[in-house]
Amino acid sequence: MKLQNVVLTEEPGDARWDLEILDGVLQTKEATKAARDVPSDILLPPLCHPHIHLDKPYIFTCNHAPSDRHPDYSDLAPQSGSFGEALANTSKAKGRYTAEDLHLRGSQLLATSHQQGVTSMRAFVELDHVTGTLPLQAAIRLKQDFSHLVHVQICAFAQDPVFSTEHGEKNRSTIETALRDLGSFVDVLGSTPYVEQSEPDSIKNVDWAIRTAMEHGLHLDFHLDYNLDSSATFLVESVIGLLEEHQWTRRADQTKTIVIGHCSHLTTLPSGRIRDMASRVRQQSLPLHFVGLPTSDLFMMGRPAEKQTRPYSRPRGTLQVASMIQDFGLSACLGVNNVGNAFTPYGTGDPLQLACWGVGLYQAGTVGDAELLFSCVSSRARDAIGLSNVGYERVLKEGCRWRPMLLIENVKMMSLKPKPGHADFLIPARPRISIKDIVWDPPETSLRSVVG
Ligand SMILES: [Zn+2]
């Protein structure tokens, strides 16, 4: 493979390179021979979804023609858009899943992600008394189908209570049985302590998840503290306490990480408490990472109470990922969570679009911030889910092992329909030459056109 006239973003100056890759190794790297007016392309480490739900994308946007194989979900479109409605409608959707439907929607998510530049992901599939192992079996097939393009890490996920309600015990046994029978395909155990009906049950959920992950040698992933109630218990502290109690750093597989998603409650805490938590993580050397999921959080959080005297006062808490890294030394990254369903009924799931929104969300507008936000959907995301970043250096050297990279192509001219009597209508395109150009102005993944 030859790549000609590419910018490597951490090389000094405006150098452009010709690269030749043979037998999985970068053989030669030379200053380009391309003419100066030929637009260069830009070569970047690929993108990673650290948190995406593989079984429930496109429930509202799949537009299946209803059949036995492909259910109709159109009656489940949001009416209030509330969190309770999202949970209830997703439960109804799960009751309609078929193997063909899960495979088709999952394939569409994986194909779109790959076109957007994603080469690795942590894919959540729910296992409970309604779905049984159907979503897990679909994920196993999808992982095999796409193994040459995307590294799919499967997370066996308890979205529903595993201790509360009449279904808790069955939900728990469904996961435990799946781990016993299909555990060789599972990389991660995920759970949602906030859906339990009492705080003691939430703590039992955390304790069960830690013990079960350690027993099966799995990564651990929590949907946690998804509220903006400053009087609520901050369960991250309980997670850290139980990880200490179970001696995770001594007894667990040291290649496995712990990830905490959502965690919007953290935005209500004073800085001293966040600092204390960060120092506990460091003291214990816990491989703990936070993943901000702002597209879902902004849709779900901060809805006004009824009869509110200030109806437009809507604090929309989402993890302040950039500050958590820069000011508190925490490990954090960004994920899209959902696409086209009750939790996030909008967007394309593009990680670069997510990084772009981070500029506004976190008021992070410097060139250095753009570098940080890109890392949150690339190297920091891979770190969070325990994948190696070897081979993804942006300063590539001859002899280094080659791994798939993200190539952003520049065009020289934008070509528009000319006026009658004119041959053409060409506008010089703005070249993208650095990470800020990609984060501030994410490229389209396919050509768009205006007809008529
Ligand atoms: Zn999620």
Short mmCIF file of C-alpha atoms in Angstrom, two decimals, residues 49 108-121 146 148-150 404 406 445:
data_model
loop_
_atom_site.label_atom_id
_atom_site.label_comp_id
_atom_site.label_asym_id
_atom_site.label_seq_id
_atom_site.Cartn_x
_atom_site.Cartn_y
_atom_site.Cartn_z
CA HIS A 49 -16.56 3.84 20.32
CA GLN A 108 -25.95 -1.01 9.79
CA LEU A 109 -24.39 0.43 12.95
CA LEU A 110 -21.08 -1.36 12.36
CA ALA A 111 -20.98 -0.40 8.67
CA THR A 112 -21.74 3.26 9.41
CA SER A 113 -19.18 3.32 12.22
CA HIS A 114 -16.52 1.86 9.95
CA GLN A 115 -17.27 4.43 7.25
CA GLN A 116 -16.90 7.12 9.91
CA GLY A 117 -13.40 5.85 10.78
CA VAL A 118 -14.08 3.56 13.74
CA THR A 119 -11.88 0.48 14.06
CA SER A 120 -12.74 -0.61 17.61
CA MET A 121 -15.74 -0.48 19.91
CA PHE A 146 -16.85 -7.56 10.81
CA HIS A 148 -11.49 -7.80 9.47
CA LEU A 149 -12.72 -4.19 9.85
CA VAL A 150 -13.74 -3.48 13.44
CA PRO A 404 -5.27 0.85 10.11
CA LEU A 406 -7.98 7.28 9.51
CA THR A 445 -18.39 10.56 5.53
#
